[in-house]
């Protein structure tokens, strides 16, 4: 008696091909391949090219989403789609065109635009997925992480490590949009995620609208850590990185360079990484986040890196090259750089709406995953 009915088609499909490194096609080889299929066996010689490429070959594609297309759709969703238990968030994810229509911007990363109407609450829940918010425009939403209300404003970066309870509320008269980044596809493919619903309603205290979160009062002082608080856990204890600080750090790097001192990553290109003040490491175990400022007229060196990055233009405009794709980009636009695709950018002079006159790029990536496993590599082809 066989375990499996012969009528069940095998998911294994093997074809004899006349190609270098392949056995010569014959009736006997066909018969061997049919027997492999029946027994659910796949020989390495038919698969090795895909499984062991000379360098990473991402299934994801470089792709650009324009803020001017995303925002009106999020606004429309605000009119039509209530936010509440079950759906949990009015978040609309970027789907990489070559990842099968799943809400995955890259094989490891999720990126979405989220929208909250005046007076609305997004209910409390927690999940093992690590997350952050980044605000390209607007204000008025407080994200409440572990009962600590954290205001969100343009330029702020708000990380939130997995398994923290969180909810959001819009205390103002205006709707607000922001972007979310999470490691959902990574945890999905690793079959690791857990999720729990929290309380239906926040307390009055959590509906408060303080100017700074308790986490910032404890952890948000440059170079200082509170003695009473425990050493770093799984992700940063600081829940908001304010634009005022990020902006000053970038401006200082460029000023130092102009004065002849080191500090920039390459001429005309300042960059900072958001880090856990208790450890100095990445803010989240699976996600790295950075802000880059490129002086007008500067062209960055092409870089290849293992792992995917997603960028959002925070300010200014420029021309971005990812692999064989090239786009002109402006405020709010989002694009994905798949693993090992060469990336470079040119900042355009005189972009009218820029605060600094430069091109400011927010970046997040899955680099900490690869670094933790000893798989991280970068390559700068022209250096
Ligand atoms: C989530 O909890 C948020 O808390 C955003 O804002 C996006 C996507 C999938 C699952 C949970 C949030 C999410 C999410």
mmCIF file of C-alpha atoms and ligand atoms in Angstrom:
data_model
loop_
_atom_site.group_PDB
_atom_site.id
_atom_site.type_symbol
_atom_site.label_atom_id
_atom_site.label_comp_id
_atom_site.label_asym_id
_atom_site.label_seq_id
_atom_site.Cartn_x
_atom_site.Cartn_y
_atom_site.Cartn_z
ATOM 1 C CA UNK A 1 0.000 0.000 0.000
ATOM 2 C CA UNK A 2 1.320 3.449 -0.883
ATOM 3 C CA UNK A 3 1.087 6.413 1.518
ATOM 4 C CA UNK A 4 0.175 8.843 -1.201
ATOM 5 C CA UNK A 5 -2.322 8.391 -4.003
ATOM 6 C CA UNK A 6 -0.670 8.454 -7.424
ATOM 7 C CA UNK A 7 -3.475 10.833 -8.458
ATOM 8 C CA UNK A 8 -2.030 13.540 -6.172
ATOM 9 C CA UNK A 9 0.176 15.715 -8.370
ATOM 10 C CA UNK A 10 3.674 16.106 -6.985
ATOM 11 C CA UNK A 11 4.777 19.663 -6.193
ATOM 12 C CA UNK A 12 8.202 18.663 -7.500
ATOM 13 C CA UNK A 13 8.721 19.269 -11.238
ATOM 14 C CA UNK A 14 11.958 18.180 -12.826
ATOM 15 C CA UNK A 15 12.871 18.568 -16.439
ATOM 16 C CA UNK A 16 15.874 17.100 -18.182
ATOM 17 C CA UNK A 17 17.653 19.926 -20.037
ATOM 18 C CA UNK A 18 20.557 19.923 -22.430
ATOM 19 C CA UNK A 19 22.738 22.461 -20.638
ATOM 20 C CA UNK A 20 26.251 22.728 -19.220
ATOM 21 C CA UNK A 21 26.538 20.972 -15.855
ATOM 22 C CA UNK A 22 23.388 18.921 -16.518
ATOM 23 C CA UNK A 23 23.223 15.183 -17.330
ATOM 24 C CA UNK A 24 22.496 14.322 -20.965
ATOM 25 C CA UNK A 25 18.722 14.039 -21.491
ATOM 26 C CA UNK A 26 17.473 10.514 -22.186
ATOM 27 C CA UNK A 27 14.398 8.371 -21.611
ATOM 28 C CA UNK A 28 16.169 6.800 -18.612
ATOM 29 C CA UNK A 29 16.888 10.242 -17.108
ATOM 30 C CA UNK A 30 13.222 11.216 -17.585
ATOM 31 C CA UNK A 31 12.225 8.056 -15.779
ATOM 32 C CA UNK A 32 14.634 8.831 -12.912
ATOM 33 C CA UNK A 33 13.179 12.362 -12.667
ATOM 34 C CA UNK A 34 9.574 11.020 -12.574
ATOM 35 C CA UNK A 35 10.626 8.695 -9.721
ATOM 36 C CA UNK A 36 12.236 11.644 -7.859
ATOM 37 C CA UNK A 37 8.988 13.605 -8.262
ATOM 38 C CA UNK A 38 6.940 10.691 -6.903
ATOM 39 C CA UNK A 39 9.196 10.346 -3.847
ATOM 40 C CA UNK A 40 9.388 14.147 -3.332
ATOM 41 C CA UNK A 41 13.107 14.354 -3.971
ATOM 42 C CA UNK A 42 14.975 17.222 -5.616
ATOM 43 C CA UNK A 43 18.559 16.719 -6.771
ATOM 44 C CA UNK A 44 21.017 19.536 -6.122
ATOM 45 C CA UNK A 45 22.292 19.628 -9.724
ATOM 46 C CA UNK A 46 18.988 21.077 -10.987
ATOM 47 C CA UNK A 47 18.759 23.752 -8.260
ATOM 48 C CA UNK A 48 22.279 24.823 -7.393
ATOM 49 C CA UNK A 49 22.291 27.988 -9.537
ATOM 50 C CA UNK A 50 19.291 29.436 -7.687
ATOM 51 C CA UNK A 51 20.287 28.202 -4.221
ATOM 52 C CA UNK A 52 23.963 29.139 -4.368
ATOM 53 C CA UNK A 53 24.269 32.301 -6.465
ATOM 54 C CA UNK A 54 27.666 33.992 -6.603
ATOM 55 C CA UNK A 55 26.071 36.962 -4.819
ATOM 56 C CA UNK A 56 22.587 37.753 -3.456
ATOM 57 C CA UNK A 57 19.906 37.961 -6.147
ATOM 58 C CA UNK A 58 16.862 39.485 -4.519
ATOM 59 C CA UNK A 59 13.384 38.287 -5.415
ATOM 60 C CA UNK A 60 12.357 41.887 -4.677
ATOM 61 C CA UNK A 61 12.536 44.619 -7.280
ATOM 62 C CA UNK A 62 13.607 48.231 -6.954
ATOM 63 C CA UNK A 63 10.385 50.241 -6.800
ATOM 64 C CA UNK A 64 9.207 53.795 -6.066
ATOM 65 C CA UNK A 65 5.938 54.917 -4.463
ATOM 66 C CA UNK A 66 5.130 58.620 -4.761
ATOM 67 C CA UNK A 67 3.811 60.422 -1.671
ATOM 68 C CA UNK A 68 1.465 62.422 -3.902
ATOM 69 C CA UNK A 69 -0.186 59.148 -4.930
ATOM 70 C CA UNK A 70 -0.204 57.557 -1.460
ATOM 71 C CA UNK A 71 -1.544 60.417 0.628
ATOM 72 C CA UNK A 72 -4.855 60.988 -1.250
ATOM 73 C CA UNK A 73 -5.555 57.244 -1.058
ATOM 74 C CA UNK A 74 -4.894 57.215 2.679
ATOM 75 C CA UNK A 75 -7.218 60.233 3.012
ATOM 76 C CA UNK A 76 -9.925 58.387 1.076
ATOM 77 C CA UNK A 77 -9.439 55.334 3.323
ATOM 78 C CA UNK A 78 -9.905 57.722 6.258
ATOM 79 C CA UNK A 79 -13.367 58.560 4.919
ATOM 80 C CA UNK A 80 -14.421 55.017 4.059
ATOM 81 C CA UNK A 81 -12.701 52.668 6.503
ATOM 82 C CA UNK A 82 -13.275 52.784 10.255
ATOM 83 C CA UNK A 83 -10.387 51.942 12.560
ATOM 84 C CA UNK A 84 -11.095 49.493 15.369
ATOM 85 C CA UNK A 85 -10.757 46.031 16.826
ATOM 86 C CA UNK A 86 -10.040 43.361 14.246
ATOM 87 C CA UNK A 87 -8.488 45.470 11.495
ATOM 88 C CA UNK A 88 -6.573 47.281 14.270
ATOM 89 C CA UNK A 89 -4.879 49.915 12.102
ATOM 90 C CA UNK A 90 -5.713 52.003 9.030
ATOM 91 C CA UNK A 91 -2.335 51.028 7.580
ATOM 92 C CA UNK A 92 -1.858 50.575 3.845
ATOM 93 C CA UNK A 93 1.225 48.566 2.977
ATOM 94 C CA UNK A 94 3.615 48.923 0.062
ATOM 95 C CA UNK A 95 3.647 45.681 -1.943
ATOM 96 C CA UNK A 96 6.839 44.999 -3.861
ATOM 97 C CA UNK A 97 5.772 44.149 -7.450
ATOM 98 C CA UNK A 98 7.722 40.897 -7.498
ATOM 99 C CA UNK A 99 6.689 39.501 -4.103
ATOM 100 C CA UNK A 100 3.401 37.965 -5.183
ATOM 101 C CA UNK A 101 1.024 40.716 -4.087
ATOM 102 C CA UNK A 102 1.835 40.201 -0.399
ATOM 103 C CA UNK A 103 2.096 43.374 1.723
ATOM 104 C CA UNK A 104 5.887 43.058 1.746
ATOM 105 C CA UNK A 105 8.084 45.931 0.543
ATOM 106 C CA UNK A 106 11.079 43.568 0.713
ATOM 107 C CA UNK A 107 11.509 39.908 1.719
ATOM 108 C CA UNK A 108 12.117 40.948 5.368
ATOM 109 C CA UNK A 109 10.391 44.341 5.711
ATOM 110 C CA UNK A 110 6.935 45.901 5.863
ATOM 111 C CA UNK A 111 6.354 49.578 5.084
ATOM 112 C CA UNK A 112 2.971 51.259 5.231
ATOM 113 C CA UNK A 113 1.294 54.629 5.309
ATOM 114 C CA UNK A 114 -0.997 54.900 8.340
ATOM 115 C CA UNK A 115 -3.789 57.452 8.755
ATOM 116 C CA UNK A 116 -5.729 58.513 11.830
ATOM 117 C CA UNK A 117 -8.740 60.855 11.718
ATOM 118 C CA UNK A 118 -9.440 63.584 14.302
ATOM 119 C CA UNK A 119 -10.444 62.127 17.649
ATOM 120 C CA UNK A 120 -9.814 58.543 16.582
ATOM 121 C CA UNK A 121 -8.153 55.802 18.653
ATOM 122 C CA UNK A 122 -6.312 52.828 17.188
ATOM 123 C CA UNK A 123 -6.851 50.047 19.759
ATOM 124 C CA UNK A 124 -4.196 48.627 22.043
ATOM 125 C CA UNK A 125 -2.400 45.425 21.112
ATOM 126 C CA UNK A 126 1.055 43.905 21.147
ATOM 127 C CA UNK A 127 3.046 41.690 18.830
ATOM 128 C CA UNK A 128 6.525 40.260 18.616
ATOM 129 C CA UNK A 129 7.176 42.184 15.407
ATOM 130 C CA UNK A 130 9.514 45.131 15.955
ATOM 131 C CA UNK A 131 8.147 48.402 14.647
ATOM 132 C CA UNK A 132 8.735 52.117 14.246
ATOM 133 C CA UNK A 133 6.900 55.215 13.049
ATOM 134 C CA UNK A 134 8.442 58.037 11.049
ATOM 135 C CA UNK A 135 6.686 61.339 10.409
ATOM 136 C CA UNK A 136 7.248 63.201 7.142
ATOM 137 C CA UNK A 137 4.485 65.754 7.718
ATOM 138 C CA UNK A 138 1.928 66.806 10.301
ATOM 139 C CA UNK A 139 1.426 66.313 14.020
ATOM 140 C CA UNK A 140 -1.333 65.617 16.498
ATOM 141 C CA UNK A 141 -1.115 61.864 17.081
ATOM 142 C CA UNK A 142 0.212 60.376 20.318
ATOM 143 C CA UNK A 143 1.402 56.794 20.174
ATOM 144 C CA UNK A 144 0.934 55.235 23.603
ATOM 145 C CA UNK A 145 3.634 52.641 24.228
ATOM 146 C CA UNK A 146 3.459 50.752 27.523
ATOM 147 C CA UNK A 147 1.040 53.446 28.799
ATOM 148 C CA UNK A 148 3.496 56.252 27.964
ATOM 149 C CA UNK A 149 1.934 58.798 25.533
ATOM 150 C CA UNK A 150 4.539 59.882 22.948
ATOM 151 C CA UNK A 151 3.770 62.849 20.681
ATOM 152 C CA UNK A 152 4.568 62.437 16.976
ATOM 153 C CA UNK A 153 5.651 65.379 14.808
ATOM 154 C CA UNK A 154 7.394 66.001 11.498
ATOM 155 C CA UNK A 155 10.912 64.556 11.485
ATOM 156 C CA UNK A 156 10.457 62.416 14.586
ATOM 157 C CA UNK A 157 11.507 58.770 14.601
ATOM 158 C CA UNK A 158 9.579 56.586 17.044
ATOM 159 C CA UNK A 159 10.837 53.029 17.522
ATOM 160 C CA UNK A 160 8.848 50.459 19.411
ATOM 161 C CA UNK A 161 10.410 47.090 20.175
ATOM 162 C CA UNK A 162 8.316 43.945 19.898
ATOM 163 C CA UNK A 163 5.908 42.841 22.629
ATOM 164 C CA UNK A 164 5.241 46.338 23.975
ATOM 165 C CA UNK A 165 1.554 47.222 24.332
ATOM 166 C CA UNK A 166 0.717 50.094 22.015
ATOM 167 C CA UNK A 167 -2.198 52.174 20.803
ATOM 168 C CA UNK A 168 -2.471 55.510 19.000
ATOM 169 C CA UNK A 169 -4.801 58.442 19.439
ATOM 170 C CA UNK A 170 -5.369 61.614 17.491
ATOM 171 C CA UNK A 171 -6.123 64.353 19.969
ATOM 172 C CA UNK A 172 -6.493 67.109 17.391
ATOM 173 C CA UNK A 173 -8.948 68.434 14.821
ATOM 174 C CA UNK A 174 -6.830 67.341 11.892
ATOM 175 C CA UNK A 175 -6.100 63.932 10.381
ATOM 176 C CA UNK A 176 -2.504 62.737 10.443
ATOM 177 C CA UNK A 177 -0.465 60.375 8.260
ATOM 178 C CA UNK A 178 2.863 58.719 8.991
ATOM 179 C CA UNK A 179 4.835 55.671 7.888
ATOM 180 C CA UNK A 180 5.233 52.418 9.773
ATOM 181 C CA UNK A 181 8.147 50.030 9.331
ATOM 182 C CA UNK A 182 8.036 46.518 10.766
ATOM 183 C CA UNK A 183 9.876 43.210 10.385
ATOM 184 C CA UNK A 184 6.594 41.411 9.584
ATOM 185 C CA UNK A 185 7.827 39.506 6.494
ATOM 186 C CA UNK A 186 10.939 38.352 8.351
ATOM 187 C CA UNK A 187 8.977 37.035 11.331
ATOM 188 C CA UNK A 188 6.372 35.555 8.985
ATOM 189 C CA UNK A 189 8.934 33.550 7.038
ATOM 190 C CA UNK A 190 10.719 32.584 10.260
ATOM 191 C CA UNK A 191 7.333 31.439 11.668
ATOM 192 C CA UNK A 192 8.027 33.363 14.876
ATOM 193 C CA UNK A 193 5.168 35.883 15.385
ATOM 194 C CA UNK A 194 2.859 36.151 18.408
ATOM 195 C CA UNK A 195 0.020 38.667 18.810
ATOM 196 C CA UNK A 196 -2.359 39.716 21.637
ATOM 197 C CA UNK A 197 -5.257 42.134 21.824
ATOM 198 C CA UNK A 198 -5.049 44.714 24.607
ATOM 199 C CA UNK A 199 -7.690 46.852 26.281
ATOM 200 C CA UNK A 200 -10.535 48.330 24.289
ATOM 201 C CA UNK A 201 -10.044 51.798 25.771
ATOM 202 C CA UNK A 202 -7.102 53.838 26.962
ATOM 203 C CA UNK A 203 -7.325 55.470 30.392
ATOM 204 C CA UNK A 204 -7.769 59.223 30.760
ATOM 205 C CA UNK A 205 -4.102 59.471 31.738
ATOM 206 C CA UNK A 206 -3.060 57.709 28.543
ATOM 207 C CA UNK A 207 -5.270 60.067 26.559
ATOM 208 C CA UNK A 208 -3.120 62.871 27.962
ATOM 209 C CA UNK A 209 -1.093 64.945 25.515
ATOM 210 C CA UNK A 210 2.270 65.667 27.153
ATOM 211 C CA UNK A 211 4.924 67.464 25.144
ATOM 212 C CA UNK A 212 7.500 64.773 25.956
ATOM 213 C CA UNK A 213 7.095 61.116 26.834
ATOM 214 C CA UNK A 214 8.295 59.669 30.133
ATOM 215 C CA UNK A 215 10.848 57.656 28.095
ATOM 216 C CA UNK A 216 12.419 60.885 26.806
ATOM 217 C CA UNK A 217 12.550 62.403 30.276
ATOM 218 C CA UNK A 218 14.459 59.312 31.425
ATOM 219 C CA UNK A 219 16.569 58.445 28.361
ATOM 220 C CA UNK A 220 16.598 61.474 26.060
ATOM 221 C CA UNK A 221 19.644 63.370 27.328
ATOM 222 C CA UNK A 222 22.795 63.290 25.163
ATOM 223 C CA UNK A 223 25.457 60.931 26.503
ATOM 224 C CA UNK A 224 23.641 60.361 29.781
ATOM 225 C CA UNK A 225 21.957 57.234 31.063
ATOM 226 C CA UNK A 226 19.916 56.938 34.234
ATOM 227 C CA UNK A 227 21.703 54.843 36.877
ATOM 228 C CA UNK A 228 18.462 53.444 38.231
ATOM 229 C CA UNK A 229 17.296 51.864 34.990
ATOM 230 C CA UNK A 230 18.188 48.394 33.819
ATOM 231 C CA UNK A 231 20.665 47.771 31.002
ATOM 232 C CA UNK A 232 19.388 47.393 27.473
ATOM 233 C CA UNK A 233 16.850 44.747 26.640
ATOM 234 C CA UNK A 234 15.488 43.850 23.244
ATOM 235 C CA UNK A 235 15.333 47.292 21.711
ATOM 236 C CA UNK A 236 15.755 50.894 22.746
ATOM 237 C CA UNK A 237 14.043 52.293 25.865
ATOM 238 C CA UNK A 238 13.907 55.726 24.158
ATOM 239 C CA UNK A 239 10.568 55.998 22.342
ATOM 240 C CA UNK A 240 11.147 59.195 20.365
ATOM 241 C CA UNK A 241 14.143 60.645 18.522
ATOM 242 C CA UNK A 242 13.255 64.270 17.866
ATOM 243 C CA UNK A 243 13.902 66.116 14.618
ATOM 244 C CA UNK A 244 15.519 68.978 16.483
ATOM 245 C CA UNK A 245 18.391 66.669 17.542
ATOM 246 C CA UNK A 246 18.683 64.778 14.239
ATOM 247 C CA UNK A 247 18.695 68.021 12.267
ATOM 248 C CA UNK A 248 21.359 69.585 14.453
ATOM 249 C CA UNK A 249 23.589 66.493 14.247
ATOM 250 C CA UNK A 250 23.450 66.530 10.451
ATOM 251 C CA UNK A 251 23.964 70.282 10.190
ATOM 252 C CA UNK A 252 26.960 70.087 12.537
ATOM 253 C CA UNK A 253 28.592 67.321 10.477
ATOM 254 C CA UNK A 254 28.369 69.421 7.318
ATOM 255 C CA UNK A 255 29.613 72.532 9.111
ATOM 256 C CA UNK A 256 32.560 70.620 10.554
ATOM 257 C CA UNK A 257 33.390 69.350 7.085
ATOM 258 C CA UNK A 258 33.277 72.910 5.718
ATOM 259 C CA UNK A 259 35.733 73.898 8.486
ATOM 260 C CA UNK A 260 38.095 71.104 7.413
ATOM 261 C CA UNK A 261 37.285 68.568 10.153
ATOM 262 C CA UNK A 262 36.217 64.941 9.690
ATOM 263 C CA UNK A 263 32.698 63.705 10.401
ATOM 264 C CA UNK A 264 30.861 63.067 7.138
ATOM 265 C CA UNK A 265 30.658 59.612 5.518
ATOM 266 C CA UNK A 266 31.869 61.052 2.188
ATOM 267 C CA UNK A 267 32.268 64.627 0.925
ATOM 268 C CA UNK A 268 28.959 66.488 1.207
ATOM 269 C CA UNK A 269 27.158 63.502 2.764
ATOM 270 C CA UNK A 270 26.310 63.620 6.470
ATOM 271 C CA UNK A 271 24.650 60.660 8.169
ATOM 272 C CA UNK A 272 23.505 59.534 11.612
ATOM 273 C CA UNK A 273 22.173 56.248 12.924
ATOM 274 C CA UNK A 274 19.420 56.093 15.521
ATOM 275 C CA UNK A 275 20.747 53.997 18.385
ATOM 276 C CA UNK A 276 19.768 52.523 21.726
ATOM 277 C CA UNK A 277 21.194 54.909 24.376
ATOM 278 C CA UNK A 278 21.631 52.014 26.803
ATOM 279 C CA UNK A 279 23.849 49.941 24.457
ATOM 280 C CA UNK A 280 24.870 52.104 21.485
ATOM 281 C CA UNK A 281 23.486 49.389 19.156
ATOM 282 C CA UNK A 282 20.695 49.553 16.635
ATOM 283 C CA UNK A 283 17.348 50.720 18.004
ATOM 284 C CA UNK A 284 15.649 47.416 17.206
ATOM 285 C CA UNK A 285 17.038 43.862 16.985
ATOM 286 C CA UNK A 286 15.965 43.491 13.339
ATOM 287 C CA UNK A 287 15.742 47.061 12.008
ATOM 288 C CA UNK A 288 18.368 49.766 11.516
ATOM 289 C CA UNK A 289 17.314 53.363 10.994
ATOM 290 C CA UNK A 290 19.365 56.323 9.760
ATOM 291 C CA UNK A 291 19.024 59.849 8.470
ATOM 292 C CA UNK A 292 21.217 61.085 5.606
ATOM 293 C CA UNK A 293 21.764 64.642 4.404
ATOM 294 C CA UNK A 294 23.343 65.247 0.999
ATOM 295 C CA UNK A 295 24.447 68.690 -0.054
ATOM 296 C CA UNK A 296 22.976 70.034 -3.318
ATOM 297 C CA UNK A 297 24.970 68.977 -6.380
ATOM 298 C CA UNK A 298 26.641 66.053 -4.568
ATOM 299 C CA UNK A 299 26.548 62.570 -6.104
ATOM 300 C CA UNK A 300 27.094 59.712 -3.615
ATOM 301 C CA UNK A 301 29.305 56.714 -4.371
ATOM 302 C CA UNK A 302 27.364 53.592 -5.392
ATOM 303 C CA UNK A 303 27.070 51.071 -2.542
ATOM 304 C CA UNK A 304 25.917 47.466 -2.466
ATOM 305 C CA UNK A 305 24.797 45.913 0.806
ATOM 306 C CA UNK A 306 23.405 42.571 1.926
ATOM 307 C CA UNK A 307 19.792 43.054 3.011
ATOM 308 C CA UNK A 308 17.061 45.435 1.926
ATOM 309 C CA UNK A 309 16.678 49.143 2.622
ATOM 310 C CA UNK A 310 13.662 51.394 2.326
ATOM 311 C CA UNK A 311 14.114 55.146 1.965
ATOM 312 C CA UNK A 312 11.706 58.015 2.396
ATOM 313 C CA UNK A 313 12.626 61.461 1.110
ATOM 314 C CA UNK A 314 12.230 63.734 4.098
ATOM 315 C CA UNK A 315 13.187 66.929 2.347
ATOM 316 C CA UNK A 316 14.638 68.264 -0.878
ATOM 317 C CA UNK A 317 14.787 66.399 -4.154
ATOM 318 C CA UNK A 318 17.223 64.398 -6.184
ATOM 319 C CA UNK A 319 17.882 61.542 -8.550
ATOM 320 C CA UNK A 320 18.130 58.036 -7.186
ATOM 321 C CA UNK A 321 19.721 55.077 -8.948
ATOM 322 C CA UNK A 322 18.905 51.546 -7.781
ATOM 323 C CA UNK A 323 20.323 48.786 -9.994
ATOM 324 C CA UNK A 324 19.139 49.640 -13.509
ATOM 325 C CA UNK A 325 16.316 51.928 -12.283
ATOM 326 C CA UNK A 326 16.556 55.704 -12.007
ATOM 327 C CA UNK A 327 13.954 58.066 -10.552
ATOM 328 C CA UNK A 328 13.719 61.718 -9.635
ATOM 329 C CA UNK A 329 12.321 61.906 -6.132
ATOM 330 C CA UNK A 330 10.869 64.551 -3.896
ATOM 331 C CA UNK A 331 9.432 64.992 -0.380
ATOM 332 C CA UNK A 332 7.604 61.935 0.955
ATOM 333 C CA UNK A 333 8.498 59.575 -1.894
ATOM 334 C CA UNK A 334 9.390 56.028 -0.771
ATOM 335 C CA UNK A 335 11.605 53.552 -2.565
ATOM 336 C CA UNK A 336 13.096 50.160 -1.880
ATOM 337 C CA UNK A 337 16.667 49.024 -2.505
ATOM 338 C CA UNK A 338 16.716 45.211 -2.621
ATOM 339 C CA UNK A 339 19.660 43.195 -1.341
ATOM 340 C CA UNK A 340 22.944 43.797 -3.183
ATOM 341 C CA UNK A 341 21.479 46.209 -5.758
ATOM 342 C CA UNK A 342 23.872 49.134 -6.283
ATOM 343 C CA UNK A 343 22.435 52.343 -4.839
ATOM 344 C CA UNK A 344 23.487 55.944 -5.303
ATOM 345 C CA UNK A 345 21.833 59.320 -5.170
ATOM 346 C CA UNK A 346 22.376 62.809 -6.515
ATOM 347 C CA UNK A 347 21.026 65.775 -4.595
ATOM 348 C CA UNK A 348 19.479 68.506 -6.764
ATOM 349 C CA UNK A 349 20.363 72.083 -6.036
ATOM 350 C CA UNK A 350 17.733 74.613 -5.084
ATOM 351 C CA UNK A 351 14.807 72.399 -4.145
ATOM 352 C CA UNK A 352 12.269 74.977 -3.072
ATOM 353 C CA UNK A 353 10.602 73.363 -0.061
ATOM 354 C CA UNK A 354 13.748 72.135 1.656
ATOM 355 C CA UNK A 355 14.513 73.422 5.161
ATOM 356 C CA UNK A 356 18.250 72.766 4.862
ATOM 357 C CA UNK A 357 18.674 73.215 1.081
ATOM 358 C CA UNK A 358 19.946 69.626 0.993
ATOM 359 C CA UNK A 359 18.408 66.261 0.238
ATOM 360 C CA UNK A 360 17.400 64.560 3.491
ATOM 361 C CA UNK A 361 16.744 60.825 3.300
ATOM 362 C CA UNK A 362 15.305 58.683 6.041
ATOM 363 C CA UNK A 363 16.479 55.089 5.667
ATOM 364 C CA UNK A 364 15.582 51.827 7.362
ATOM 365 C CA UNK A 365 17.017 48.399 6.718
ATOM 366 C CA UNK A 366 17.196 44.832 7.993
ATOM 367 C CA UNK A 367 21.003 45.018 8.491
ATOM 368 C CA UNK A 368 20.957 44.002 12.200
ATOM 369 C CA UNK A 369 19.622 40.568 11.214
ATOM 370 C CA UNK A 370 22.567 39.950 8.897
ATOM 371 C CA UNK A 371 25.120 41.478 11.262
ATOM 372 C CA UNK A 372 23.925 39.247 14.112
ATOM 373 C CA UNK A 373 24.429 36.176 11.905
ATOM 374 C CA UNK A 374 27.782 37.202 10.438
ATOM 375 C CA UNK A 375 26.199 37.573 6.984
ATOM 376 C CA UNK A 376 26.466 41.318 6.543
ATOM 377 C CA UNK A 377 28.604 42.658 3.665
ATOM 378 C CA UNK A 378 28.948 45.910 1.821
ATOM 379 C CA UNK A 379 30.753 46.690 -1.393
ATOM 380 C CA UNK A 380 31.580 50.033 -2.954
ATOM 381 C CA UNK A 381 32.289 49.127 -6.586
ATOM 382 C CA UNK A 382 34.022 52.382 -7.541
ATOM 383 C CA UNK A 383 36.285 52.785 -4.501
HETATM 384 C C1 LIG B 1 0.660 47.638 13.812
HETATM 385 O O1 LIG B 1 0.411 47.260 15.078
HETATM 386 C C2 LIG B 1 0.860 48.953 13.519
HETATM 387 O O2 LIG B 1 0.736 49.651 15.755
HETATM 388 C C3 LIG B 1 1.146 49.337 12.228
HETATM 389 O O3 LIG B 1 0.624 51.133 14.250
HETATM 390 C C4 LIG B 1 1.189 48.418 11.218
HETATM 391 C C5 LIG B 1 0.940 46.145 10.485
HETATM 392 C C6 LIG B 1 0.663 44.842 10.746
HETATM 393 C C7 LIG B 1 0.391 44.427 12.024
HETATM 394 C C8 LIG B 1 0.410 45.330 13.061
HETATM 395 C C9 LIG B 1 0.743 49.983 14.591
HETATM 396 C C10 LIG B 1 0.930 47.075 11.493
HETATM 397 C C11 LIG B 1 0.673 46.663 12.793
#
